[in-house]
PDB file of C-alpha atoms in Angstrom:
ATOM      1  CA  UNK A 262    -136.502 -85.365-171.266  1.00 47.00           C
ATOM      2  CA  UNK A 263    -135.829 -88.830-169.897  1.00 50.00           C
ATOM      3  CA  UNK A 264    -138.172 -90.460-167.379  1.00 50.00           C
ATOM      4  CA  UNK A 265    -136.572 -92.549-164.690  1.00 53.00           C
ATOM      5  CA  UNK A 266    -138.214 -95.161-162.482  1.00 50.00           C
ATOM      6  CA  UNK A 267    -138.689 -94.280-158.831  1.00 54.00           C
ATOM      7  CA  UNK A 268    -139.137 -97.928-157.770  1.00 53.00           C
ATOM      8  CA  UNK A 269    -136.441 -98.998-155.318  1.00 55.00           C
ATOM      9  CA  UNK A 270    -133.847-101.218-156.885  1.00 57.00           C
ATOM     10  CA  UNK A 271    -133.232-104.638-155.418  1.00 57.00           C
ATOM     11  CA  UNK A 272    -129.979-104.476-153.449  1.00 61.00           C
ATOM     12  CA  UNK A 273    -127.163-106.547-154.897  1.00 60.00           C
ATOM     13  CA  UNK A 274    -126.924-110.034-153.466  1.00 56.00           C
ATOM     14  CA  UNK A 275    -130.584-110.159-152.416  1.00 56.00           C
ATOM     15  CA  UNK A 276    -133.528-111.795-154.110  1.00 56.00           C
ATOM     16  CA  UNK A 277    -137.012-110.449-154.542  1.00 60.00           C
ATOM     17  CA  UNK A 278    -139.652-111.980-152.295  1.00 57.00           C
ATOM     18  CA  UNK A 279    -141.996-114.222-154.213  1.00 58.00           C
ATOM     19  CA  UNK A 280    -145.622-113.210-154.487  1.00 52.00           C
ATOM     20  CA  UNK A 281    -147.776-114.798-151.766  1.00 53.00           C
ATOM     21  CA  UNK A 282    -149.492-117.967-152.848  1.00 54.00           C
ATOM     22  CA  UNK A 283    -153.258-117.685-153.241  1.00 53.00           C
ATOM     23  CA  UNK A 284    -155.341-119.190-150.448  1.00 51.00           C
ATOM     24  CA  UNK A 285    -156.432-122.679-151.534  1.00 62.00           C
ATOM     25  CA  UNK A 286    -160.126-123.170-152.114  1.00 69.00           C
ATOM     26  CA  UNK A 287    -161.940-125.088-149.400  1.00 71.00           C
ATOM     27  CA  UNK A 288    -162.744-128.642-150.409  1.00 86.00           C
ATOM     28  CA  UNK A 289    -166.308-129.857-149.993  1.00 90.00           C
ATOM     29  CA  UNK A 290    -165.184-132.385-147.405  1.00 91.00           C
ATOM     30  CA  UNK A 291    -163.699-129.495-145.403  1.00 90.00           C
ATOM     31  CA  UNK A 292    -167.023-127.679-145.523  1.00 92.00           C
ATOM     32  CA  UNK A 293    -168.864-130.799-144.361  1.00 94.00           C
ATOM     33  CA  UNK A 294    -166.398-131.219-141.496  1.00 94.00           C
ATOM     34  CA  UNK A 295    -166.866-127.573-140.524  1.00 91.00           C
ATOM     35  CA  UNK A 296    -170.654-127.857-140.490  1.00 92.00           C
ATOM     36  CA  UNK A 297    -170.395-131.107-138.521  1.00 94.00           C
ATOM     37  CA  UNK A 298    -168.323-129.346-135.848  1.00 92.00           C
ATOM     38  CA  UNK A 299    -170.759-126.438-135.765  1.00 90.00           C
ATOM     39  CA  UNK A 300    -173.721-128.730-135.153  1.00 90.00           C
ATOM     40  CA  UNK A 301    -172.121-130.895-132.472  1.00 91.00           C
ATOM     41  CA  UNK A 302    -170.477-127.971-130.692  1.00 89.00           C
ATOM     42  CA  UNK A 303    -173.961-127.051-129.514  1.00 83.00           C
ATOM     43  CA  UNK A 304    -175.061-129.023-126.455  1.00 85.00           C
ATOM     44  CA  UNK A 305    -178.647-128.645-127.586  1.00 87.00           C
ATOM     45  CA  UNK A 306    -178.034-131.025-130.504  1.00 91.00           C
ATOM     46  CA  UNK A 307    -177.262-134.062-128.360  1.00 92.00           C
ATOM     47  CA  UNK A 308    -179.924-133.164-125.795  1.00 93.00           C
ATOM     48  CA  UNK A 309    -182.562-132.645-128.471  1.00 93.00           C
ATOM     49  CA  UNK A 310    -181.847-136.029-130.020  1.00 95.00           C
ATOM     50  CA  UNK A 311    -181.774-137.814-126.663  1.00 95.00           C
ATOM     51  CA  UNK A 312    -184.890-136.221-125.184  1.00 95.00           C
ATOM     52  CA  UNK A 313    -186.768-136.350-128.485  1.00 95.00           C
ATOM     53  CA  UNK A 314    -186.018-140.047-128.971  1.00 96.00           C
ATOM     54  CA  UNK A 315    -187.188-140.889-125.445  1.00 96.00           C
ATOM     55  CA  UNK A 316    -190.363-138.834-125.893  1.00 95.00           C
ATOM     56  CA  UNK A 317    -191.198-140.529-129.204  1.00 96.00           C
ATOM     57  CA  UNK A 318    -190.601-144.015-127.802  1.00 96.00           C
ATOM     58  CA  UNK A 319    -192.661-143.061-124.745  1.00 95.00           C
ATOM     59  CA  UNK A 320    -195.653-141.994-126.869  1.00 93.00           C
ATOM     60  CA  UNK A 321    -195.581-145.295-128.734  1.00 95.00           C
ATOM     61  CA  UNK A 322    -195.080-147.499-125.693  1.00 95.00           C
ATOM     62  CA  UNK A 323    -197.957-145.779-123.872  1.00 95.00           C
ATOM     63  CA  UNK A 324    -200.347-146.371-126.785  1.00 93.00           C
ATOM     64  CA  UNK A 325    -199.203-149.960-127.242  1.00 93.00           C
ATOM     65  CA  UNK A 326    -199.552-150.818-123.568  1.00 93.00           C
ATOM     66  CA  UNK A 327    -203.073-149.387-123.618  1.00 92.00           C
ATOM     67  CA  UNK A 328    -203.995-151.769-126.458  1.00 90.00           C
ATOM     68  CA  UNK A 329    -202.225-154.622-124.659  1.00 90.00           C
ATOM     69  CA  UNK A 330    -204.277-153.989-121.516  1.00 92.00           C
ATOM     70  CA  UNK A 331    -207.604-153.738-123.369  1.00 89.00           C
ATOM     71  CA  UNK A 332    -206.974-156.793-125.557  1.00 90.00           C
ATOM     72  CA  UNK A 333    -208.995-159.305-123.447  1.00 89.00           C
ATOM     73  CA  UNK A 334    -212.100-157.108-123.720  1.00 89.00           C
ATOM     74  CA  UNK A 335    -211.977-156.859-127.520  1.00 88.00           C
ATOM     75  CA  UNK A 336    -214.257-158.875-129.760  1.00 87.00           C
ATOM     76  CA  UNK A 337    -212.906-161.493-132.137  1.00 85.00           C
ATOM     77  CA  UNK A 338    -213.464-159.111-135.075  1.00 84.00           C
ATOM     78  CA  UNK A 339    -211.578-156.281-133.355  1.00 84.00           C
ATOM     79  CA  UNK A 340    -208.661-158.611-132.673  1.00 83.00           C
ATOM     80  CA  UNK A 341    -208.656-159.769-136.280  1.00 82.00           C
ATOM     81  CA  UNK A 342    -208.667-156.174-137.523  1.00 78.00           C
ATOM     82  CA  UNK A 343    -205.819-155.158-135.245  1.00 82.00           C
ATOM     83  CA  UNK A 344    -203.026-156.827-137.202  1.00 77.00           C
ATOM     84  CA  UNK A 345    -201.163-155.899-139.234  1.00 77.00           C
ATOM     85  CA  UNK A 346    -202.026-152.214-139.817  1.00 78.00           C
ATOM     86  CA  UNK A 347    -202.894-151.239-136.249  1.00 82.00           C
ATOM     87  CA  UNK A 348    -199.988-153.222-134.858  1.00 85.00           C
ATOM     88  CA  UNK A 349    -197.708-151.206-137.150  1.00 88.00           C
ATOM     89  CA  UNK A 350    -199.362-147.924-136.196  1.00 89.00           C
ATOM     90  CA  UNK A 351    -198.819-148.781-132.523  1.00 89.00           C
ATOM     91  CA  UNK A 352    -195.094-148.918-133.231  1.00 91.00           C
ATOM     92  CA  UNK A 353    -195.166-145.339-134.553  1.00 93.00           C
ATOM     93  CA  UNK A 354    -198.256-143.343-133.674  1.00 93.00           C
ATOM     94  CA  UNK A 355    -199.482-140.026-135.051  1.00 92.00           C
ATOM     95  CA  UNK A 356    -198.324-138.339-131.837  1.00 92.00           C
ATOM     96  CA  UNK A 357    -194.857-139.805-132.315  1.00 95.00           C
ATOM     97  CA  UNK A 358    -194.716-138.576-135.916  1.00 95.00           C
ATOM     98  CA  UNK A 359    -195.863-135.128-134.798  1.00 94.00           C
ATOM     99  CA  UNK A 360    -193.034-135.015-132.273  1.00 95.00           C
ATOM    100  CA  UNK A 361    -190.480-136.247-134.812  1.00 96.00           C
ATOM    101  CA  UNK A 362    -191.509-133.718-137.455  1.00 96.00           C
ATOM    102  CA  UNK A 363    -191.419-130.837-134.978  1.00 94.00           C
ATOM    103  CA  UNK A 364    -187.956-131.752-133.705  1.00 96.00           C
ATOM    104  CA  UNK A 365    -186.404-132.469-137.099  1.00 96.00           C
ATOM    105  CA  UNK A 366    -187.847-129.415-138.856  1.00 96.00           C
ATOM    106  CA  UNK A 367    -186.685-127.205-135.976  1.00 94.00           C
ATOM    107  CA  UNK A 368    -183.169-128.650-136.204  1.00 95.00           C
ATOM    108  CA  UNK A 369    -183.092-128.009-139.939  1.00 94.00           C
ATOM    109  CA  UNK A 370    -184.461-124.493-139.642  1.00 93.00           C
ATOM    110  CA  UNK A 371    -182.097-123.475-136.843  1.00 91.00           C
ATOM    111  CA  UNK A 372    -179.063-124.734-138.770  1.00 91.00           C
ATOM    112  CA  UNK A 373    -179.753-121.899-141.222  1.00 91.00           C
ATOM    113  CA  UNK A 374    -181.649-119.225-139.304  1.00 91.00           C
ATOM    114  CA  UNK A 375    -179.297-119.175-136.310  1.00 87.00           C
ATOM    115  CA  UNK A 376    -176.375-118.092-138.509  1.00 86.00           C
ATOM    116  CA  UNK A 377    -178.418-115.335-140.110  1.00 84.00           C
ATOM    117  CA  UNK A 378    -179.678-114.038-136.753  1.00 81.00           C
ATOM    118  CA  UNK A 379    -176.150-113.837-135.284  1.00 82.00           C
ATOM    119  CA  UNK A 380    -174.531-112.531-138.462  1.00 80.00           C
ATOM    120  CA  UNK A 381    -172.147-115.473-138.563  1.00 83.00           C
ATOM    121  CA  UNK A 382    -173.317-116.248-142.077  1.00 82.00           C
ATOM    122  CA  UNK A 383    -171.449-113.147-143.328  1.00 84.00           C
ATOM    123  CA  UNK A 384    -168.198-114.509-141.935  1.00 85.00           C
ATOM    124  CA  UNK A 385    -168.908-117.913-143.442  1.00 84.00           C
ATOM    125  CA  UNK A 386    -169.643-116.538-146.903  1.00 85.00           C
ATOM    126  CA  UNK A 387    -166.621-114.224-146.745  1.00 84.00           C
ATOM    127  CA  UNK A 388    -164.356-117.158-145.970  1.00 85.00           C
ATOM    128  CA  UNK A 389    -166.047-119.348-148.569  1.00 84.00           C
ATOM    129  CA  UNK A 390    -167.538-117.254-151.388  1.00 86.00           C
ATOM    130  CA  UNK A 391    -169.144-120.334-152.939  1.00 89.00           C
ATOM    131  CA  UNK A 392    -172.405-120.001-151.034  1.00 90.00           C
ATOM    132  CA  UNK A 393    -174.052-122.991-152.668  1.00 92.00           C
ATOM    133  CA  UNK A 394    -171.222-125.257-151.521  1.00 92.00           C
ATOM    134  CA  UNK A 395    -171.660-124.049-147.940  1.00 93.00           C
ATOM    135  CA  UNK A 396    -175.391-124.711-148.006  1.00 94.00           C
ATOM    136  CA  UNK A 397    -174.880-128.104-149.661  1.00 95.00           C
ATOM    137  CA  UNK A 398    -172.565-129.044-146.792  1.00 95.00           C
ATOM    138  CA  UNK A 399    -175.283-127.993-144.339  1.00 96.00           C
ATOM    139  CA  UNK A 400    -177.786-130.152-146.201  1.00 97.00           C
ATOM    140  CA  UNK A 401    -175.494-133.187-145.961  1.00 97.00           C
ATOM    141  CA  UNK A 402    -174.784-132.765-142.244  1.00 97.00           C
ATOM    142  CA  UNK A 403    -178.370-132.034-141.215  1.00 97.00           C
ATOM    143  CA  UNK A 404    -179.657-134.947-143.309  1.00 97.00           C
ATOM    144  CA  UNK A 405    -177.183-137.383-141.729  1.00 97.00           C
ATOM    145  CA  UNK A 406    -177.858-136.228-138.161  1.00 97.00           C
ATOM    146  CA  UNK A 407    -181.645-136.268-138.494  1.00 97.00           C
ATOM    147  CA  UNK A 408    -181.548-139.656-140.214  1.00 97.00           C
ATOM    148  CA  UNK A 409    -179.762-140.881-137.100  1.00 97.00           C
ATOM    149  CA  UNK A 410    -182.556-139.359-135.024  1.00 97.00           C
ATOM    150  CA  UNK A 411    -185.110-141.188-137.149  1.00 97.00           C
ATOM    151  CA  UNK A 412    -183.250-144.482-136.807  1.00 97.00           C
ATOM    152  CA  UNK A 413    -183.088-144.217-133.025  1.00 97.00           C
ATOM    153  CA  UNK A 414    -186.723-143.190-132.694  1.00 97.00           C
ATOM    154  CA  UNK A 415    -188.198-145.691-135.168  1.00 96.00           C
ATOM    155  CA  UNK A 416    -185.928-148.581-134.224  1.00 95.00           C
ATOM    156  CA  UNK A 417    -186.387-148.128-130.485  1.00 96.00           C
ATOM    157  CA  UNK A 418    -190.140-147.735-130.862  1.00 96.00           C
ATOM    158  CA  UNK A 419    -190.564-150.826-133.030  1.00 95.00           C
ATOM    159  CA  UNK A 420    -188.478-153.035-130.771  1.00 95.00           C
ATOM    160  CA  UNK A 421    -190.227-151.955-127.572  1.00 95.00           C
ATOM    161  CA  UNK A 422    -193.800-151.894-128.856  1.00 94.00           C
ATOM    162  CA  UNK A 423    -193.640-155.220-130.664  1.00 93.00           C
ATOM    163  CA  UNK A 424    -192.080-156.791-127.586  1.00 93.00           C
ATOM    164  CA  UNK A 425    -195.176-155.697-125.664  1.00 93.00           C
ATOM    165  CA  UNK A 426    -197.600-156.918-128.337  1.00 91.00           C
ATOM    166  CA  UNK A 427    -195.839-160.268-128.546  1.00 89.00           C
ATOM    167  CA  UNK A 428    -197.395-160.977-125.160  1.00 89.00           C
ATOM    168  CA  UNK A 429    -200.725-161.160-127.012  1.00 87.00           C
ATOM    169  CA  UNK A 430    -199.260-163.087-129.959  1.00 85.00           C
ATOM    170  CA  UNK A 431    -199.978-160.187-132.299  1.00 86.00           C
ATOM    171  CA  UNK A 432    -196.600-158.519-132.647  1.00 84.00           C
ATOM    172  CA  UNK A 433    -194.830-157.963-135.965  1.00 87.00           C
ATOM    173  CA  UNK A 434    -191.299-158.826-137.022  1.00 88.00           C
ATOM    174  CA  UNK A 435    -188.952-157.164-139.494  1.00 90.00           C
ATOM    175  CA  UNK A 436    -189.474-160.037-141.928  1.00 88.00           C
ATOM    176  CA  UNK A 437    -193.228-159.496-142.178  1.00 88.00           C
ATOM    177  CA  UNK A 438    -194.352-158.030-145.536  1.00 88.00           C
ATOM    178  CA  UNK A 439    -194.304-154.236-145.625  1.00 89.00           C
ATOM    179  CA  UNK A 440    -192.720-153.741-142.213  1.00 91.00           C
ATOM    180  CA  UNK A 441    -189.292-152.593-143.422  1.00 94.00           C
ATOM    181  CA  UNK A 442    -190.871-150.156-145.868  1.00 94.00           C
ATOM    182  CA  UNK A 443    -193.058-148.689-143.123  1.00 94.00           C
ATOM    183  CA  UNK A 444    -190.087-148.347-140.783  1.00 96.00           C
ATOM    184  CA  UNK A 445    -188.072-146.675-143.539  1.00 96.00           C
ATOM    185  CA  UNK A 446    -190.902-144.153-143.966  1.00 96.00           C
ATOM    186  CA  UNK A 447    -190.685-143.350-140.250  1.00 96.00           C
ATOM    187  CA  UNK A 448    -186.902-143.005-140.347  1.00 97.00           C
ATOM    188  CA  UNK A 449    -186.813-140.831-143.466  1.00 97.00           C
ATOM    189  CA  UNK A 450    -189.593-138.563-142.230  1.00 97.00           C
ATOM    190  CA  UNK A 451    -186.960-136.931-140.011  1.00 97.00           C
ATOM    191  CA  UNK A 452    -184.480-135.788-142.699  1.00 98.00           C
ATOM    192  CA  UNK A 453    -187.398-134.853-144.956  1.00 98.00           C
ATOM    193  CA  UNK A 454    -188.816-132.541-142.275  1.00 97.00           C
ATOM    194  CA  UNK A 455    -185.349-131.133-141.611  1.00 97.00           C
ATOM    195  CA  UNK A 456    -184.868-130.298-145.290  1.00 97.00           C
ATOM    196  CA  UNK A 457    -188.238-128.545-145.387  1.00 97.00           C
ATOM    197  CA  UNK A 458    -187.215-126.520-142.325  1.00 96.00           C
ATOM    198  CA  UNK A 459    -183.915-125.588-143.993  1.00 96.00           C
ATOM    199  CA  UNK A 460    -185.619-124.499-147.218  1.00 96.00           C
ATOM    200  CA  UNK A 461    -188.150-122.332-145.392  1.00 95.00           C
ATOM    201  CA  UNK A 462    -185.402-120.899-143.185  1.00 93.00           C
ATOM    202  CA  UNK A 463    -183.303-120.006-146.226  1.00 93.00           C
ATOM    203  CA  UNK A 464    -186.202-118.041-147.690  1.00 92.00           C
ATOM    204  CA  UNK A 465    -187.661-116.396-144.561  1.00 91.00           C
ATOM    205  CA  UNK A 466    -184.570-116.129-142.299  1.00 87.00           C
ATOM    206  CA  UNK A 467    -186.634-115.421-139.180  1.00 86.00           C
ATOM    207  CA  UNK A 468    -186.970-118.053-136.458  1.00 85.00           C
ATOM    208  CA  UNK A 469    -190.633-117.702-135.465  1.00 88.00           C
ATOM    209  CA  UNK A 470    -191.930-117.313-139.017  1.00 91.00           C
ATOM    210  CA  UNK A 471    -189.770-120.207-140.228  1.00 91.00           C
ATOM    211  CA  UNK A 472    -191.027-122.547-137.506  1.00 89.00           C
ATOM    212  CA  UNK A 473    -194.633-121.588-138.107  1.00 91.00           C
ATOM    213  CA  UNK A 474    -194.430-122.017-141.865  1.00 93.00           C
ATOM    214  CA  UNK A 475    -192.635-125.362-141.585  1.00 93.00           C
ATOM    215  CA  UNK A 476    -195.180-126.720-139.129  1.00 91.00           C
ATOM    216  CA  UNK A 477    -198.026-125.538-141.348  1.00 91.00           C
ATOM    217  CA  UNK A 478    -196.616-127.295-144.418  1.00 91.00           C
ATOM    218  CA  UNK A 479    -195.879-130.515-142.584  1.00 93.00           C
ATOM    219  CA  UNK A 480    -198.824-130.753-140.190  1.00 89.00           C
ATOM    220  CA  UNK A 481    -201.571-128.125-140.517  1.00 88.00           C
ATOM    221  CA  UNK A 482    -202.196-128.311-144.260  1.00 88.00           C
ATOM    222  CA  UNK A 483    -202.761-132.127-144.164  1.00 86.00           C
ATOM    223  CA  UNK A 484    -205.411-131.566-141.478  1.00 83.00           C
ATOM    224  CA  UNK A 485    -207.329-129.252-143.782  1.00 82.00           C
ATOM    225  CA  UNK A 486    -207.632-131.599-146.757  1.00 83.00           C
ATOM    226  CA  UNK A 487    -208.974-135.113-147.181  1.00 76.00           C
ATOM    227  CA  UNK A 488    -209.223-137.755-149.865  1.00 74.00           C
ATOM    228  CA  UNK A 489    -213.033-137.802-149.908  1.00 74.00           C
ATOM    229  CA  UNK A 490    -213.122-135.946-153.237  1.00 76.00           C
ATOM    230  CA  UNK A 491    -210.757-136.242-156.168  1.00 75.00           C
ATOM    231  CA  UNK A 492    -209.592-132.610-156.160  1.00 79.00           C
ATOM    232  CA  UNK A 493    -208.755-132.612-152.455  1.00 80.00           C
ATOM    233  CA  UNK A 494    -207.271-136.106-152.744  1.00 83.00           C
ATOM    234  CA  UNK A 495    -204.746-134.833-155.308  1.00 86.00           C
ATOM    235  CA  UNK A 496    -203.550-132.215-152.801  1.00 88.00           C
ATOM    236  CA  UNK A 497    -203.664-134.663-149.909  1.00 86.00           C
ATOM    237  CA  UNK A 498    -201.607-137.281-151.741  1.00 89.00           C
ATOM    238  CA  UNK A 499    -198.920-134.694-152.547  1.00 92.00           C
ATOM    239  CA  UNK A 500    -198.149-134.007-148.861  1.00 93.00           C
ATOM    240  CA  UNK A 501    -195.409-135.731-146.830  1.00 95.00           C
ATOM    241  CA  UNK A 502    -197.725-136.574-143.925  1.00 94.00           C
ATOM    242  CA  UNK A 503    -200.162-138.349-146.230  1.00 92.00           C
ATOM    243  CA  UNK A 504    -197.289-140.193-147.894  1.00 94.00           C
ATOM    244  CA  UNK A 505    -196.153-141.436-144.474  1.00 95.00           C
ATOM    245  CA  UNK A 506    -199.696-142.574-143.616  1.00 91.00           C
ATOM    246  CA  UNK A 507    -199.916-144.477-146.908  1.00 91.00           C
ATOM    247  CA  UNK A 508    -196.587-146.223-146.337  1.00 93.00           C
ATOM    248  CA  UNK A 509    -197.679-147.273-142.857  1.00 91.00           C
ATOM    249  CA  UNK A 510    -200.506-149.316-144.432  1.00 88.00           C
ATOM    250  CA  UNK A 511    -198.812-152.673-144.745  1.00 81.00           C
ATOM    251  CA  UNK A 512    -202.164-154.225-145.656  1.00 68.00           C
ATOM    252  CA  UNK A 513    -204.611-152.678-148.116  1.00 68.00           C
ATOM    253  CA  UNK A 514    -207.701-151.008-146.712  1.00 66.00           C
ATOM    254  CA  UNK A 515    -210.682-149.319-148.403  1.00 62.00           C
ATOM    255  CA  UNK A 516    -210.100-145.745-149.625  1.00 67.00           C
ATOM    256  CA  UNK A 517    -212.075-143.253-151.695  1.00 65.00           C
ATOM    257  CA  UNK A 518    -209.103-142.620-153.976  1.00 71.00           C
ATOM    258  CA  UNK A 519    -206.477-145.334-153.431  1.00 77.00           C
ATOM    259  CA  UNK A 520    -202.870-144.744-154.378  1.00 79.00           C
ATOM    260  CA  UNK A 521    -199.727-146.822-154.465  1.00 88.00           C
ATOM    261  CA  UNK A 522    -196.749-147.042-152.150  1.00 90.00           C
ATOM    262  CA  UNK A 523    -194.544-146.057-155.090  1.00 93.00           C
ATOM    263  CA  UNK A 524    -196.537-142.846-155.364  1.00 93.00           C
ATOM    264  CA  UNK A 525    -195.949-142.137-151.677  1.00 94.00           C
ATOM    265  CA  UNK A 526    -192.192-142.692-152.055  1.00 96.00           C
ATOM    266  CA  UNK A 527    -192.236-140.332-155.018  1.00 97.00           C
ATOM    267  CA  UNK A 528    -193.758-137.638-152.800  1.00 96.00           C
ATOM    268  CA  UNK A 529    -190.960-138.179-150.269  1.00 97.00           C
ATOM    269  CA  UNK A 530    -188.317-137.873-152.987  1.00 97.00           C
ATOM    270  CA  UNK A 531    -189.776-134.792-154.684  1.00 97.00           C
ATOM    271  CA  UNK A 532    -190.156-132.856-151.435  1.00 97.00           C
ATOM    272  CA  UNK A 533    -186.610-133.734-150.356  1.00 97.00           C
ATOM    273  CA  UNK A 534    -185.036-132.792-153.701  1.00 97.00           C
ATOM    274  CA  UNK A 535    -186.973-129.531-154.052  1.00 97.00           C
ATOM    275  CA  UNK A 536    -186.257-128.500-150.450  1.00 97.00           C
ATOM    276  CA  UNK A 537    -182.545-129.263-150.828  1.00 97.00           C
ATOM    277  CA  UNK A 538    -182.404-127.343-154.117  1.00 96.00           C
ATOM    278  CA  UNK A 539    -184.033-124.278-152.549  1.00 96.00           C
ATOM    279  CA  UNK A 540    -181.568-124.373-149.659  1.00 95.00           C
ATOM    280  CA  UNK A 541    -178.538-124.714-151.918  1.00 94.00           C
ATOM    281  CA  UNK A 542    -179.399-122.289-154.722  1.00 93.00           C
ATOM    282  CA  UNK A 543    -181.638-119.625-153.175  1.00 89.00           C
ATOM    283  CA  UNK A 544    -178.655-118.007-151.412  1.00 85.00           C
ATOM    284  CA  UNK A 545    -176.963-117.236-154.750  1.00 76.00           C
ATOM    285  CA  UNK A 546    -179.512-114.576-155.648  1.00 66.00           C
ATOM    286  CA  UNK A 547    -180.014-112.945-152.249  1.00 61.00           C
ATOM    287  CA  UNK A 548    -177.852-110.785-150.051  1.00 56.00           C
ATOM    288  CA  UNK A 549    -176.635-111.891-146.675  1.00 53.00           C
TER     289      UNK A 549
END
């Protein structure tokens, strides 16, 4: 018995259609462009940066003008102690850092959590199966945008506050020792906080819990430890807030357990790298 093929024969004079070409893999630059469009398509991004920058500058200007007004009543010792550390802290106060960390960490967290809450992340990962590449693109975009936020906030604050203090001949300039390093710490606090927010959001994937955990890591934990004892100082010196405070000291001052500016920069780097790594690789082992 002979078996015959039931497949339709190609009619004479016609050619068989070629197999469809496979869809090309998305390049990393395409993913970055896509995430950039996603972020700036939201009106809240521009408004958050604008309002946040004005609020941060406002906090610093208010504090600086208060010192400017009280200057004549200060003693000679108080005036001598003011510069350079307090003059630098006037340019970026604790309240301003609090505001910056809250804004930046929220922006980082929402860049991840918002897609999970709407289910859009499923569409994204279906279109681009390489999840780590998608998250790496998010890391790049969020880091760039929040660095811009930090530049606007720190640069605007320094210019305005030191212009006020110059009226008392106690303002600082960019060429003064330690000033650029302190300003860089203020600028880079924004992308660092955003990366922490992204990492927490990647793990928790719930808005309220992500915000609360991020704020606790960045702000509440540093309030609960001090450098009075060696054991607590080790924890304190490993936190981003404490690293920022150390880098803002452009002149040495007494401390129970002193540490170097290089150590503070190391803390910045380790937190940023670990947070980015969690964001990029944690999605490979979890469902959507």
